[in-house]
XYZ file of C-alpha atoms in Angstrom:
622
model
C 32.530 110.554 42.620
C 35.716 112.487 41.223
C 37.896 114.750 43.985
C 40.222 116.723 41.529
C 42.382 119.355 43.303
C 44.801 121.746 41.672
C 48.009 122.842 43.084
C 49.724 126.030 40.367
C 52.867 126.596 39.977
C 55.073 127.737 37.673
C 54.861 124.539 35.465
C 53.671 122.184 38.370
C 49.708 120.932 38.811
C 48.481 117.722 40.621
C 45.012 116.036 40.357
C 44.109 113.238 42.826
C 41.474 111.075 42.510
C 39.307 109.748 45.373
C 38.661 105.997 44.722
C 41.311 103.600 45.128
C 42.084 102.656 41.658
C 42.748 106.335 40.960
C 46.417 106.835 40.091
C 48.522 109.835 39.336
C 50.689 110.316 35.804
C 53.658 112.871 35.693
C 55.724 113.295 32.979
C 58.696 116.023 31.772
C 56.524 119.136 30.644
C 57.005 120.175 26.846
C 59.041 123.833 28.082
C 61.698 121.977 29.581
C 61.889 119.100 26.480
C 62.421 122.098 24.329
C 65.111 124.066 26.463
C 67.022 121.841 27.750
C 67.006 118.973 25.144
C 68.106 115.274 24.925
C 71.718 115.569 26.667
C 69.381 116.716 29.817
C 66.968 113.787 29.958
C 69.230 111.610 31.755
C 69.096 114.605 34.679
C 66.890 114.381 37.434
C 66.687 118.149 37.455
C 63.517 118.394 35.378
C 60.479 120.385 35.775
C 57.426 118.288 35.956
C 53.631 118.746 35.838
C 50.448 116.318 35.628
C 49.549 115.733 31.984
C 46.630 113.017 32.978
C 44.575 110.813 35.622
C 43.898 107.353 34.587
C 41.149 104.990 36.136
C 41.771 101.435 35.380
C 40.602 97.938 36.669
C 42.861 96.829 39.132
C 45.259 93.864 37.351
C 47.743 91.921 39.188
C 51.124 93.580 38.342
C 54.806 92.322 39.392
C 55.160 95.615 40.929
C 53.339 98.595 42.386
C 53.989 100.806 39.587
C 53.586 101.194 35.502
C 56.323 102.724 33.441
C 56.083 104.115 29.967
C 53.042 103.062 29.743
C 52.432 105.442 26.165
C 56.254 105.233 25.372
C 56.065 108.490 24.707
C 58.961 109.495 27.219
C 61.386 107.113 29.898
C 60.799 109.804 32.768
C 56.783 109.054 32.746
C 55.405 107.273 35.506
C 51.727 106.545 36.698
C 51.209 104.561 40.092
C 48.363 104.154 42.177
C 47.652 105.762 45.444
C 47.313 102.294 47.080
C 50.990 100.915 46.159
C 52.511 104.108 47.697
C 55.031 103.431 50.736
C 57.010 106.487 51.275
C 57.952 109.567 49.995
C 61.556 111.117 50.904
C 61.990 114.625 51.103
C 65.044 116.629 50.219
C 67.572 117.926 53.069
C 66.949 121.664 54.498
C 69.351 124.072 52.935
C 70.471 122.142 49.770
C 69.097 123.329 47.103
C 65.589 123.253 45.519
C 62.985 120.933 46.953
C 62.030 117.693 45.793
C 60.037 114.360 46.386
C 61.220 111.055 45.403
C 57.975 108.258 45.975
C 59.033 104.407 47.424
C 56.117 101.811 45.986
C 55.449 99.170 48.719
C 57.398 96.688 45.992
C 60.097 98.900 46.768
C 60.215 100.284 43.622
C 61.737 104.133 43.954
C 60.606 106.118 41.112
C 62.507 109.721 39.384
C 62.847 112.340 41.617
C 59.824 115.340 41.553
C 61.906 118.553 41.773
C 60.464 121.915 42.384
C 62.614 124.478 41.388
C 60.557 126.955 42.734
C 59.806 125.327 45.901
C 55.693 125.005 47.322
C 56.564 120.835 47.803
C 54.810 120.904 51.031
C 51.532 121.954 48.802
C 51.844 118.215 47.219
C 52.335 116.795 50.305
C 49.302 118.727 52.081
C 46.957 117.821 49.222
C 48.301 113.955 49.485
C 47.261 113.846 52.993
C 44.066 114.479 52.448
C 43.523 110.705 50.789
C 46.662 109.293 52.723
C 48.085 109.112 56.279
C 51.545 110.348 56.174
C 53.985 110.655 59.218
C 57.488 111.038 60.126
C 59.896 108.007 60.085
C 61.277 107.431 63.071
C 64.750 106.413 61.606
C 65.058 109.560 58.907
C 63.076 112.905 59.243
C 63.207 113.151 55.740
C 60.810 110.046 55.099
C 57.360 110.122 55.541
C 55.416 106.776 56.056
C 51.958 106.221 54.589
C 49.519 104.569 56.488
C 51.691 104.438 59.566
C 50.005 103.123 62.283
C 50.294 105.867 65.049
C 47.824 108.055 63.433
C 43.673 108.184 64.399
C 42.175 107.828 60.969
C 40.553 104.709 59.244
C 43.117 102.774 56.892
C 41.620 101.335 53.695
C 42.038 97.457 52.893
C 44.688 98.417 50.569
C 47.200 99.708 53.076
C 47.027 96.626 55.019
C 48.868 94.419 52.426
C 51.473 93.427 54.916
C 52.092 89.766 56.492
C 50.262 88.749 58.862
C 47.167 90.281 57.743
C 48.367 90.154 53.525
C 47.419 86.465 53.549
C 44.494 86.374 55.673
C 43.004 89.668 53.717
C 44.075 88.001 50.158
C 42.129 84.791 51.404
C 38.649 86.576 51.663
C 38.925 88.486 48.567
C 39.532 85.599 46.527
C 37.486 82.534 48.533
C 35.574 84.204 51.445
C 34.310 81.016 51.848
C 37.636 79.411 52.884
C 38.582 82.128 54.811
C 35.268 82.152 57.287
C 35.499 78.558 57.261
C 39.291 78.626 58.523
C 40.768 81.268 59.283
C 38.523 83.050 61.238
C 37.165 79.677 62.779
C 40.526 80.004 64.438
C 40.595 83.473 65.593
C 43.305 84.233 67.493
C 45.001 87.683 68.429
C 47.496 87.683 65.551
C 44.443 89.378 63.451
C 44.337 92.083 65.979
C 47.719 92.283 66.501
C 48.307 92.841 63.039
C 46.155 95.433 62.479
C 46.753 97.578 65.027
C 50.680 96.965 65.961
C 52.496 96.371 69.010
C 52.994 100.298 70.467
C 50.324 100.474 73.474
C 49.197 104.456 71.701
C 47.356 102.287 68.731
C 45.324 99.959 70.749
C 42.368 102.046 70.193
C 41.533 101.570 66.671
C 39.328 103.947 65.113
C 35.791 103.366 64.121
C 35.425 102.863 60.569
C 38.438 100.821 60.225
C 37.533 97.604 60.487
C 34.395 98.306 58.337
C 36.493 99.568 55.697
C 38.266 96.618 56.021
C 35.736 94.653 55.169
C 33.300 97.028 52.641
C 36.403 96.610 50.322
C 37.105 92.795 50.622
C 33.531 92.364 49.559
C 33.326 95.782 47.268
C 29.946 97.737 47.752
C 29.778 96.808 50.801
C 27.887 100.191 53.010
C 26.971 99.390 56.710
C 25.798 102.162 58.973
C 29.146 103.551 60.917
C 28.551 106.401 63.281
C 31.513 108.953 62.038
C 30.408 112.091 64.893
C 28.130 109.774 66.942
C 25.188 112.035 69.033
C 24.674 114.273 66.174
C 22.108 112.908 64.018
C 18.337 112.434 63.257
C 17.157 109.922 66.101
C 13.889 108.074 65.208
C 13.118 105.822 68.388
C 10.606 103.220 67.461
C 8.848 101.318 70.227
C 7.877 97.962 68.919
C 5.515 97.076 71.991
C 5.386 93.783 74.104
C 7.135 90.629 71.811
C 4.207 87.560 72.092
C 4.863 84.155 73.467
C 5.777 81.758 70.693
C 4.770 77.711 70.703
C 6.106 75.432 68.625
C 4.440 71.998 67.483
C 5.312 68.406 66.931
C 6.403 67.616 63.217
C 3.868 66.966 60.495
C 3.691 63.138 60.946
C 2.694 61.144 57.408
C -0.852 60.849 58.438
C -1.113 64.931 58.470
C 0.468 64.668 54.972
C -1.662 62.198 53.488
C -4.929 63.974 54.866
C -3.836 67.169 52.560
C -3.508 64.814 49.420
C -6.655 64.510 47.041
C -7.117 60.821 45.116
C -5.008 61.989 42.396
C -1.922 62.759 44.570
C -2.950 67.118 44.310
C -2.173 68.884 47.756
C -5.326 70.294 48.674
C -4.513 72.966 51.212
C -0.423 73.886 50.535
C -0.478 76.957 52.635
C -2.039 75.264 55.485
C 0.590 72.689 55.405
C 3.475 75.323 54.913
C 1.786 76.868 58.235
C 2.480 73.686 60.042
C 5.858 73.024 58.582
C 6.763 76.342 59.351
C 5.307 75.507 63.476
C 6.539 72.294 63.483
C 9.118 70.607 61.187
C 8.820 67.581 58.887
C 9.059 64.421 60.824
C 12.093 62.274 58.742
C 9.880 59.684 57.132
C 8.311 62.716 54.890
C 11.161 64.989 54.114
C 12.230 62.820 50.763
C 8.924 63.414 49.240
C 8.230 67.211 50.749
C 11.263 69.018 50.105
C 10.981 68.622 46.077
C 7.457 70.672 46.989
C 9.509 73.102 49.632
C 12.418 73.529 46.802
C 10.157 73.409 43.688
C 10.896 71.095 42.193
C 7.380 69.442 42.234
C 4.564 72.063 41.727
C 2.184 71.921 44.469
C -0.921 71.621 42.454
C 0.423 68.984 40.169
C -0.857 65.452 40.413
C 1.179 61.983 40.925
C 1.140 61.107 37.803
C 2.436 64.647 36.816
C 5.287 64.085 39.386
C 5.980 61.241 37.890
C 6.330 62.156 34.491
C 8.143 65.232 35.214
C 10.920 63.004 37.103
C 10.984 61.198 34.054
C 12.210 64.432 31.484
C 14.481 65.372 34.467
C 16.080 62.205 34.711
C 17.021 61.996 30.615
C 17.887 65.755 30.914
C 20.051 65.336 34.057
C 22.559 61.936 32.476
C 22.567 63.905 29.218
C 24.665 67.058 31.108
C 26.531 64.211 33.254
C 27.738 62.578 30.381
C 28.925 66.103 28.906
C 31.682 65.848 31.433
C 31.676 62.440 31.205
C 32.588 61.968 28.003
C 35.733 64.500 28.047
C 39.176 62.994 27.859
C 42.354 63.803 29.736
C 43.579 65.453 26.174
C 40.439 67.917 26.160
C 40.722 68.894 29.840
C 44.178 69.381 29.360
C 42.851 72.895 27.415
C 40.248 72.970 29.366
C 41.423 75.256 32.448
C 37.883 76.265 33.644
C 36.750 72.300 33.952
C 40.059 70.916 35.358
C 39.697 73.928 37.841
C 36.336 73.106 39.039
C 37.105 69.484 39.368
C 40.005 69.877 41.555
C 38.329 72.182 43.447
C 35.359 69.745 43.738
C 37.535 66.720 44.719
C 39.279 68.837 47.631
C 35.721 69.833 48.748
C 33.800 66.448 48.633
C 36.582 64.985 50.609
C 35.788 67.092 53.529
C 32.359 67.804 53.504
C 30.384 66.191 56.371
C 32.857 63.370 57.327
C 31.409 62.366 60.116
C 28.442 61.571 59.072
C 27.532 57.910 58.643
C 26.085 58.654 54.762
C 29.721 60.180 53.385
C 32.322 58.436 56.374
C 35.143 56.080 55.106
C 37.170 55.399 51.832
C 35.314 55.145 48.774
C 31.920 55.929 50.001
C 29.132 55.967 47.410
C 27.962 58.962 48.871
C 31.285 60.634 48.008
C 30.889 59.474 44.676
C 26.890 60.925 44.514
C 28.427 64.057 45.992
C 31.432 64.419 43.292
C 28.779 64.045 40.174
C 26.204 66.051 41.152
C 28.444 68.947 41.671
C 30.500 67.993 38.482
C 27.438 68.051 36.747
C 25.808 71.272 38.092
C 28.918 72.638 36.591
C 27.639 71.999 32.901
C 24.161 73.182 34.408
C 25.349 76.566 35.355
C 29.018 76.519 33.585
C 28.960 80.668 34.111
C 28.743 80.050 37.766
C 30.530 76.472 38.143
C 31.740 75.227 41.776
C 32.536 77.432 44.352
C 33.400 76.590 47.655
C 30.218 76.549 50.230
C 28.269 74.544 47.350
C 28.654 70.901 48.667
C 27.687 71.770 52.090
C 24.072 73.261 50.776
C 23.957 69.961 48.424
C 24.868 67.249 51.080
C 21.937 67.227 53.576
C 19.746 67.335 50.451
C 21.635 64.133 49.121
C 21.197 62.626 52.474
C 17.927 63.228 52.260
C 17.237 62.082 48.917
C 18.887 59.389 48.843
C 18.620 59.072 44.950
C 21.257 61.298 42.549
C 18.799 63.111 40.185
C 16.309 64.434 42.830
C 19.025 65.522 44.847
C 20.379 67.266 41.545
C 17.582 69.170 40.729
C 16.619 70.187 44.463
C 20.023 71.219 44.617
C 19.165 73.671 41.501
C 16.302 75.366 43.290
C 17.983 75.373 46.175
C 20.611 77.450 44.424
C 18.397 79.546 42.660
C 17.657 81.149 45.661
C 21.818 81.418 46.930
C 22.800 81.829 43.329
C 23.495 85.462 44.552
C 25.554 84.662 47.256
C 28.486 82.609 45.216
C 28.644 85.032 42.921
C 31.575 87.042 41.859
C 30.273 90.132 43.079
C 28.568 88.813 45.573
C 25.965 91.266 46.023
C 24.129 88.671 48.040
C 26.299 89.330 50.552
C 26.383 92.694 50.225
C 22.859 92.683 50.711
C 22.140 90.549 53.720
C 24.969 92.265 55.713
C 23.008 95.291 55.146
C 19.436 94.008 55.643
C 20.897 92.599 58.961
C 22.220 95.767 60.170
C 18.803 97.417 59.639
C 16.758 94.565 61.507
C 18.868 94.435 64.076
C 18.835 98.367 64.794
C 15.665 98.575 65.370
C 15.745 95.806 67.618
C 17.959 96.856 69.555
C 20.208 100.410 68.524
C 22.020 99.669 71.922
C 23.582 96.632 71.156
C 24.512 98.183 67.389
C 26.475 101.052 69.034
C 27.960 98.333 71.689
C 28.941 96.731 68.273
C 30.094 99.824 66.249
C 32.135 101.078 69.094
C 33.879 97.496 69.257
C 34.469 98.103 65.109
C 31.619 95.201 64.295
C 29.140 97.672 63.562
C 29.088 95.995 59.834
C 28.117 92.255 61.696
C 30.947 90.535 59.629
C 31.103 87.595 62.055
C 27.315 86.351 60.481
C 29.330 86.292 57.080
C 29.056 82.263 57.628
C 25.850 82.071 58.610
C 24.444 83.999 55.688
C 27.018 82.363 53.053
C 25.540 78.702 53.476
C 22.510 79.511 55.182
C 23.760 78.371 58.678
C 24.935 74.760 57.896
C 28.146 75.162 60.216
C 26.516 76.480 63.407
C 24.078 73.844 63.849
C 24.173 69.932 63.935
C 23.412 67.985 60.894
C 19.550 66.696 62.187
C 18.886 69.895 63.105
C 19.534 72.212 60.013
C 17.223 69.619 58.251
C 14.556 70.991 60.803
C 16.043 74.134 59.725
C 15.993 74.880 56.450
C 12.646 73.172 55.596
C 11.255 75.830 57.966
C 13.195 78.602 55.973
C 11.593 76.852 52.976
C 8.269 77.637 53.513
C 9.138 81.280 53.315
C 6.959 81.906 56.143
C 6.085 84.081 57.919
C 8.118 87.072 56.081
C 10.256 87.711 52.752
C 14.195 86.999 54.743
C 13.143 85.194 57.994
C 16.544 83.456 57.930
C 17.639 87.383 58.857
C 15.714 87.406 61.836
C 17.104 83.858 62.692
C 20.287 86.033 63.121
C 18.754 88.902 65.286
C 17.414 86.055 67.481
C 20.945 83.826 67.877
C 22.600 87.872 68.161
C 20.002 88.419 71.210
C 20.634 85.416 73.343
C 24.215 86.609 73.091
C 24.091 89.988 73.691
C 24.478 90.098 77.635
C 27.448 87.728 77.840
C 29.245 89.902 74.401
C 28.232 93.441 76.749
C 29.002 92.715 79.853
C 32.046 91.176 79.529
C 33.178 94.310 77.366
C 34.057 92.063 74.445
C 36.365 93.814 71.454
C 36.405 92.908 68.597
C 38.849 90.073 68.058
C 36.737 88.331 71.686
C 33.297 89.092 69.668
C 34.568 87.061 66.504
C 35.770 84.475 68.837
C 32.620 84.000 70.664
C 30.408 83.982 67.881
C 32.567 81.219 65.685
C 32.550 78.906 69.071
C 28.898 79.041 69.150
C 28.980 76.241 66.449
C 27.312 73.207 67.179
C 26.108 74.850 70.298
C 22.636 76.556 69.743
C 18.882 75.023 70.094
C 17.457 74.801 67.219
C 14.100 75.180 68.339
C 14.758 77.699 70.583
C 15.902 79.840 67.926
C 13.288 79.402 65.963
C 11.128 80.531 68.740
C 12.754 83.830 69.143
C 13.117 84.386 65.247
C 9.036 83.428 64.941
C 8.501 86.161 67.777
C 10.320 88.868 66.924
C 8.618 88.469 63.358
C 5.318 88.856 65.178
C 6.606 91.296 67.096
C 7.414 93.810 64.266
C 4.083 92.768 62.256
C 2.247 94.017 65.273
C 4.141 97.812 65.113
C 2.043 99.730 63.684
C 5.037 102.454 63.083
C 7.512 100.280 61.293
C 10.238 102.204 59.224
C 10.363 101.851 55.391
C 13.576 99.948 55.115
C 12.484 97.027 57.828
C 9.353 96.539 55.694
C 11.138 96.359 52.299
C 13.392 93.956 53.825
C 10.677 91.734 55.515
C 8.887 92.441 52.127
C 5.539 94.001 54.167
C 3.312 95.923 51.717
C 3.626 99.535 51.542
C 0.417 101.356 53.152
C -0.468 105.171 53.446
C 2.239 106.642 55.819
C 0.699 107.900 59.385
C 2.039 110.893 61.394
C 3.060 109.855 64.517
C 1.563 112.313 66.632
C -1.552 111.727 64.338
C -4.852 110.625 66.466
C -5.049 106.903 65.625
C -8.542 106.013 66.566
C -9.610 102.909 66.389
C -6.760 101.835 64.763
C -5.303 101.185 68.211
C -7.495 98.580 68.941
C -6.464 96.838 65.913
C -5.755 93.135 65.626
C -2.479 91.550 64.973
C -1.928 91.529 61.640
C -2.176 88.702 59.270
C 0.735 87.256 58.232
C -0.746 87.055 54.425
C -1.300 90.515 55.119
C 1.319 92.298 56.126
C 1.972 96.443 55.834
C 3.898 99.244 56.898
C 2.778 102.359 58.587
C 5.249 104.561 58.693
C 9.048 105.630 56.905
C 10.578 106.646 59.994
C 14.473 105.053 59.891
C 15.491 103.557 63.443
C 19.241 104.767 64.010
C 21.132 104.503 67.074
C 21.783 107.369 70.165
C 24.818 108.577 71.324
C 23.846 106.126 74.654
C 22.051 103.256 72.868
C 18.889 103.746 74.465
C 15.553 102.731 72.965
C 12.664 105.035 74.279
C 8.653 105.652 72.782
C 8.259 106.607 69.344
C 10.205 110.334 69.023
C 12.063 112.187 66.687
C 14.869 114.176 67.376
C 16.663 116.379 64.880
C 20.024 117.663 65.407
C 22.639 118.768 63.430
C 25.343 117.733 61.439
C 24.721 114.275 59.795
C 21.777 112.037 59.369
C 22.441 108.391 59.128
C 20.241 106.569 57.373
C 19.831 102.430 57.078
C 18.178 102.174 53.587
C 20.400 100.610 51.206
C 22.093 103.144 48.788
């Protein structure tokens, strides 16, 4: 959307654009060319006006601002809105008024005179998409984005050090940045946001959201702007059952489900008891290609077998592709040399500790290095990024053999393609799926969270990038993920895997008022630290818990992926249908559109509307 706003003067008129890669382009009008000539172009006495706005994908520059960009004259000047530092004003009483802008590269562009006067109109209509205020050290200068004032600043205004590097990390490898950075959260991140003068402690709401919505662009989370005046919808999602888990499926279970000719005979019943119970390790080499795909789960052993034969030929012919290239070729080859390097950092550091990949010149290493190298000519569009060798290293370990790990490894990433991508509008969309679960679980603990600026649930930006891998111990994301596999019992359980490690958190994060920076901290400590099973308990409950509501809003269905039934009024008379048994988990629907949003006071009460004015929030994804 496109803000333009005219200011008229004489031979002055300013349009500003909304977005941040909106810039604004003055130049000498054609009067003042014409009267006063060439021998007055060296003057900074000239009338100007706006001739033009200009959107443009953002480029790195060596400065904030582009000059004669058309070459049509030396006093033209564009620069964007973002780049802008200061603008100094001219002294009271000397003469006619004028502007001079300071980029943040400290770049001081020509002078803006206004010969007759109406600068402060420029200024007003700046402040509407900037923070300006006074410089303490000259009246004359005003300071965007200083940090005194109570309104949101975009990421773009916080390109100073501290924060510049830390900010530059996640836009350009959010997956070093979680993993390091902000595994070592101290209060330099706070500090550097908000300054050292006790009168900005208080940060305002949006900020930090805006902080993040633009280091992963698209980005939309819920952020109350006037909280108390909205549309309330107050679901009540009744009494959450008791969950049991079972022992693994032991080999004999297996082979029981297996026809003479190697077919699986029942696959959802043994997907039920994966998803109860786990794989015990004896099994998980052979199940997982059926969990990933890899093996089809009606196909027969000798199908298996010669399907492993065409993937073996097909998998050495792309490994010899890279192979086969010389030191000459990847010399002008950026994009391979790139992704090697990058791989050879990575491998070197992934899972350590572990007895499969410890010590110099471990074949696992070695396993680990190809595989990736050669997923690269698999998916060249997509290559490495970083996060990739932790999802392919427990399957290696478990595996145990290159080309089944490789092609596991492909369906596995088939399903986090989305998440590695440049866009990343995996992200973009789990952050926001969260945000809805987890408001209807609990709107209390979202406004605790909004009011602490982590409304937007950035600190599960690891867990949803490589599906957990850091938080829990090597056994037991194995016991992890082939639950997640099964893709029971709902479409994004791993989602409410996060609302249920988020619960068992929530009283220590409340009552010990944490803020933001102490919320980050806590969560990125949790590492290594949660039960596995317990977890899974919680996660396998609140699914029930939500199939049983016979009132559940739109978005929470779409997310769970619940079929779409005829919508009920609330105060409707339900009949029978309040005797009704829990639902099915092959069966799921959804009853009603209502969208769960927070209170002013967090509370959760029976299923009511409330209608207010002013704004209405809503948690569907725009």
């Amino acid at each position: 959307d496109q803000i333009t706003l005219y200011i008229w003067r004489k031979l002055c008129m300013t349009t500003i654009l909304q977005d941040s890669s909106s810039v604004v382009e003055w130049t000498q009008t054609p009067k003042e060319k014409s009267l006063r000539g060439s021998d007055h172009q060296n003057s900074y006495e000239a009338e100007w006006d706006m001739v033009n706005t200009v959107s443009f994908k953002k480029k790195p520059r060596s400065n904030g601002g582009t000059f004669n960009a058309n070459g049509e004259s030396k006093w033209s000047f564009q620069f964007s809105l973002t780049d802008l530092k200061s603008i100094k004003q001219n002294k009271e009483g000397m003469g006619w008024s004028y502007l001079v802008f300071c980029l943040k590269d400290d770049v001081i562009l020509p002078a803006l005179h206004f010969h007759h006067g109406d600068s402060k109109l420029l200024i007003e209509s700046l402040e509407r998409y900037v923070v300006l205020c006074d410089s303490p050290q000259d009246k004359r200068i005003l300071l965007v984005n200083c940090q005194n004032k109570s309104l949101s600043l975009s990421f773009e205004n916080l390109l100073d050090e501290p924060t510049y590097g830390l900010i530059q990390k996640l836009r350009k490898d959010p997956y070093t940045a979680t993993m390091g950075g902000f595994s070592k959260v101290t209060n330099y991140i706070f500090d550097s946001l908000r300054g050292s003068d006790p009168s900005t402690q208080q940060r305002p709401p949006s900020e930090m959201a805006d902080f993040l919505s633009d280091a992963i662009p698209g980005l939309k989370i819920n952020q109350q702007e006037e909280p108390g005046f909205e549309v309330i919808t107050r679901i009540a999602l009744g009494k959450r059952p008791e969950v049991v888990r079972r022992e693994p499926v032991s080999a004999e279970e297996w082979t029981k489900n297996m026809d003479l000719e190697g077919r699986i005979l029942n696959a959802d019943s043994i997907k039920q008891m994966i998803f109860k119970g786990g794989l015990c390790h004896a099994l998980r080499k052979e199940v997982w290609k059926f969990l990933l795909g890899y093996f089809p789960w009606h196909s027969t052993r000798e199908e298996r077998t010669n399907l492993q034969k065409r993937k073996i030929d097909e998998y050495f012919r792309m490994k010899l592709q890279w192979k086969s290239v010389s030191d000459e070729q990847e010399k002008r080859n950026s994009r391979l040399r790139d992704y090697r390097n990058l791989i050879e950092k990575d491998v070197n550091r992934t899972d350590r500790t572990n007895k499969f990949y410890e010590g110099q010149n471990n074949p696992g290493l070695i396993l680990l290095h190809d595989i990736l190298m050669t997923y690269c000519m698999y998916d060249f569009d997509l290559g490495y990024v970083q996060g990739m060798s932790d999802l392919l290293s427990p399957i290696l370990y478990v595996m145990e053999n290159e080309v089944d790990a490789f092609w596991c490894f492909v369906s596995y990433m088939d399903q986090m393609h989305e998440n590695f991508e440049e866009q990343m509008q995996g992200m973009k969309t789990q952050l926001i799926q969260l945000s809805t679960l987890l408001r209807l679980l609990d709107s209390g603990f979202c406004s605790y969270l909004e009011s602490q600026d982590s409304g937007y649930l950035y600190f599960c930006f690891r867990w949803l990038l490589i599906r957990f891998k850091r938080e829990f111990s090597f056994q037991n994301i194995l016991r992890l993920w082939e639950v997640m596999w099964t893709e029971l019992p709902c479409q994004n359980f791993h989602l409410l895997i996060c609302c249920a490690i988020l619960e068992s958190e929530k009283q220590q994060i409340m009552d010990k008022h944490y803020g933001f920076n102490e919320i980050l901290k806590h969560i990125n400590e949790l590492s290594m630290k949660i039960d596995v099973e317990d977890v899974l308990c919680k996660a396998e409950a609140i699914s029930m818990q939500m199939m049983n509501c016979k009132e559940l809003p739109q978005a929470v269905c779409e997310v769970l992926g619940m079929k779409n039934s005829a919508v009920t009024i609330p105060d409707s008379d339900i009949g029978e249908d309040e005797n009704v048994a829990p639902m099915n988990h092959s069966a799921l629907t959804c009853q009603n559109i209502s969208m769960p949003v927070a209170a002013a006071n967090g509370t959760r009460d029976n299923t009511q509307q409330v209608a207010v004015t002013l704004s209405a929030h809503r948690l569907t994804p725009t």
